[in-house]
mmCIF file of C-alpha atoms in Angstrom:
data_model
loop_
_atom_site.group_PDB
_atom_site.id
_atom_site.type_symbol
_atom_site.label_atom_id
_atom_site.label_comp_id
_atom_site.label_asym_id
_atom_site.label_seq_id
_atom_site.Cartn_x
_atom_site.Cartn_y
_atom_site.Cartn_z
ATOM 1 C CA UNK A 66 134.814 -55.189 121.192
ATOM 2 C CA UNK A 67 131.439 -53.367 121.010
ATOM 3 C CA UNK A 68 128.935 -54.147 118.279
ATOM 4 C CA UNK A 69 125.605 -52.848 117.159
ATOM 5 C CA UNK A 70 122.462 -54.860 117.424
ATOM 6 C CA UNK A 71 119.294 -53.838 115.416
ATOM 7 C CA UNK A 72 115.887 -55.254 116.198
ATOM 8 C CA UNK A 73 113.750 -55.338 113.145
ATOM 9 C CA UNK A 74 110.308 -56.561 112.140
ATOM 10 C CA UNK A 75 110.267 -56.231 108.353
ATOM 11 C CA UNK A 76 112.493 -56.726 105.402
ATOM 12 C CA UNK A 77 112.631 -52.899 104.845
ATOM 13 C CA UNK A 78 113.914 -52.468 108.411
ATOM 14 C CA UNK A 79 116.462 -55.217 107.879
ATOM 15 C CA UNK A 80 117.778 -53.697 104.754
ATOM 16 C CA UNK A 81 118.062 -50.308 106.435
ATOM 17 C CA UNK A 82 120.023 -51.961 109.286
ATOM 18 C CA UNK A 83 122.328 -53.605 106.709
ATOM 19 C CA UNK A 84 123.068 -50.288 105.114
ATOM 20 C CA UNK A 85 124.021 -48.886 108.553
ATOM 21 C CA UNK A 86 126.540 -51.844 108.899
ATOM 22 C CA UNK A 87 125.056 -53.270 112.094
ATOM 23 C CA UNK A 88 126.765 -56.349 113.567
ATOM 24 C CA UNK A 89 123.720 -58.380 114.499
ATOM 25 C CA UNK A 90 120.056 -58.289 113.277
ATOM 26 C CA UNK A 91 117.486 -59.387 115.691
ATOM 27 C CA UNK A 92 114.044 -60.343 114.433
ATOM 28 C CA UNK A 93 111.101 -59.576 116.825
ATOM 29 C CA UNK A 94 107.709 -57.978 117.099
ATOM 30 C CA UNK A 95 107.824 -55.693 120.137
ATOM 31 C CA UNK A 96 104.089 -55.171 119.946
ATOM 32 C CA UNK A 97 103.762 -58.750 121.165
ATOM 33 C CA UNK A 98 106.064 -58.226 124.129
ATOM 34 C CA UNK A 99 109.737 -58.138 124.813
ATOM 35 C CA UNK A 100 110.238 -61.420 123.233
ATOM 36 C CA UNK A 101 107.470 -61.119 120.556
ATOM 37 C CA UNK A 102 107.977 -63.523 117.693
ATOM 38 C CA UNK A 103 107.439 -62.630 114.078
ATOM 39 C CA UNK A 104 105.299 -64.874 111.908
ATOM 40 C CA UNK A 105 107.250 -67.461 110.085
ATOM 41 C CA UNK A 106 106.572 -65.951 106.571
ATOM 42 C CA UNK A 107 108.014 -62.629 107.612
ATOM 43 C CA UNK A 108 111.065 -64.415 109.047
ATOM 44 C CA UNK A 109 111.655 -66.320 105.828
ATOM 45 C CA UNK A 110 111.332 -63.115 103.869
ATOM 46 C CA UNK A 111 113.891 -61.253 106.055
ATOM 47 C CA UNK A 112 116.265 -64.228 106.065
ATOM 48 C CA UNK A 113 116.068 -64.504 102.167
ATOM 49 C CA UNK A 114 116.555 -60.746 101.769
ATOM 50 C CA UNK A 115 119.530 -60.528 104.097
ATOM 51 C CA UNK A 116 121.107 -63.396 102.171
ATOM 52 C CA UNK A 117 123.842 -64.077 104.696
ATOM 53 C CA UNK A 118 125.132 -60.512 104.828
ATOM 54 C CA UNK A 119 124.707 -60.270 108.582
ATOM 55 C CA UNK A 120 124.707 -62.672 111.555
#
């Protein structure tokens, strides 16, 4: 089985990814490198906005 992974760095991008029926949403800040972490407040906002609708 093949799935779609979307890397996002904002709630707006996460909601767009949800509307495209992605399978996995990955949170990262590519401007900080390949494994760039988002700040905790942004992560909390995205997680709350997704509300369990995507792994």
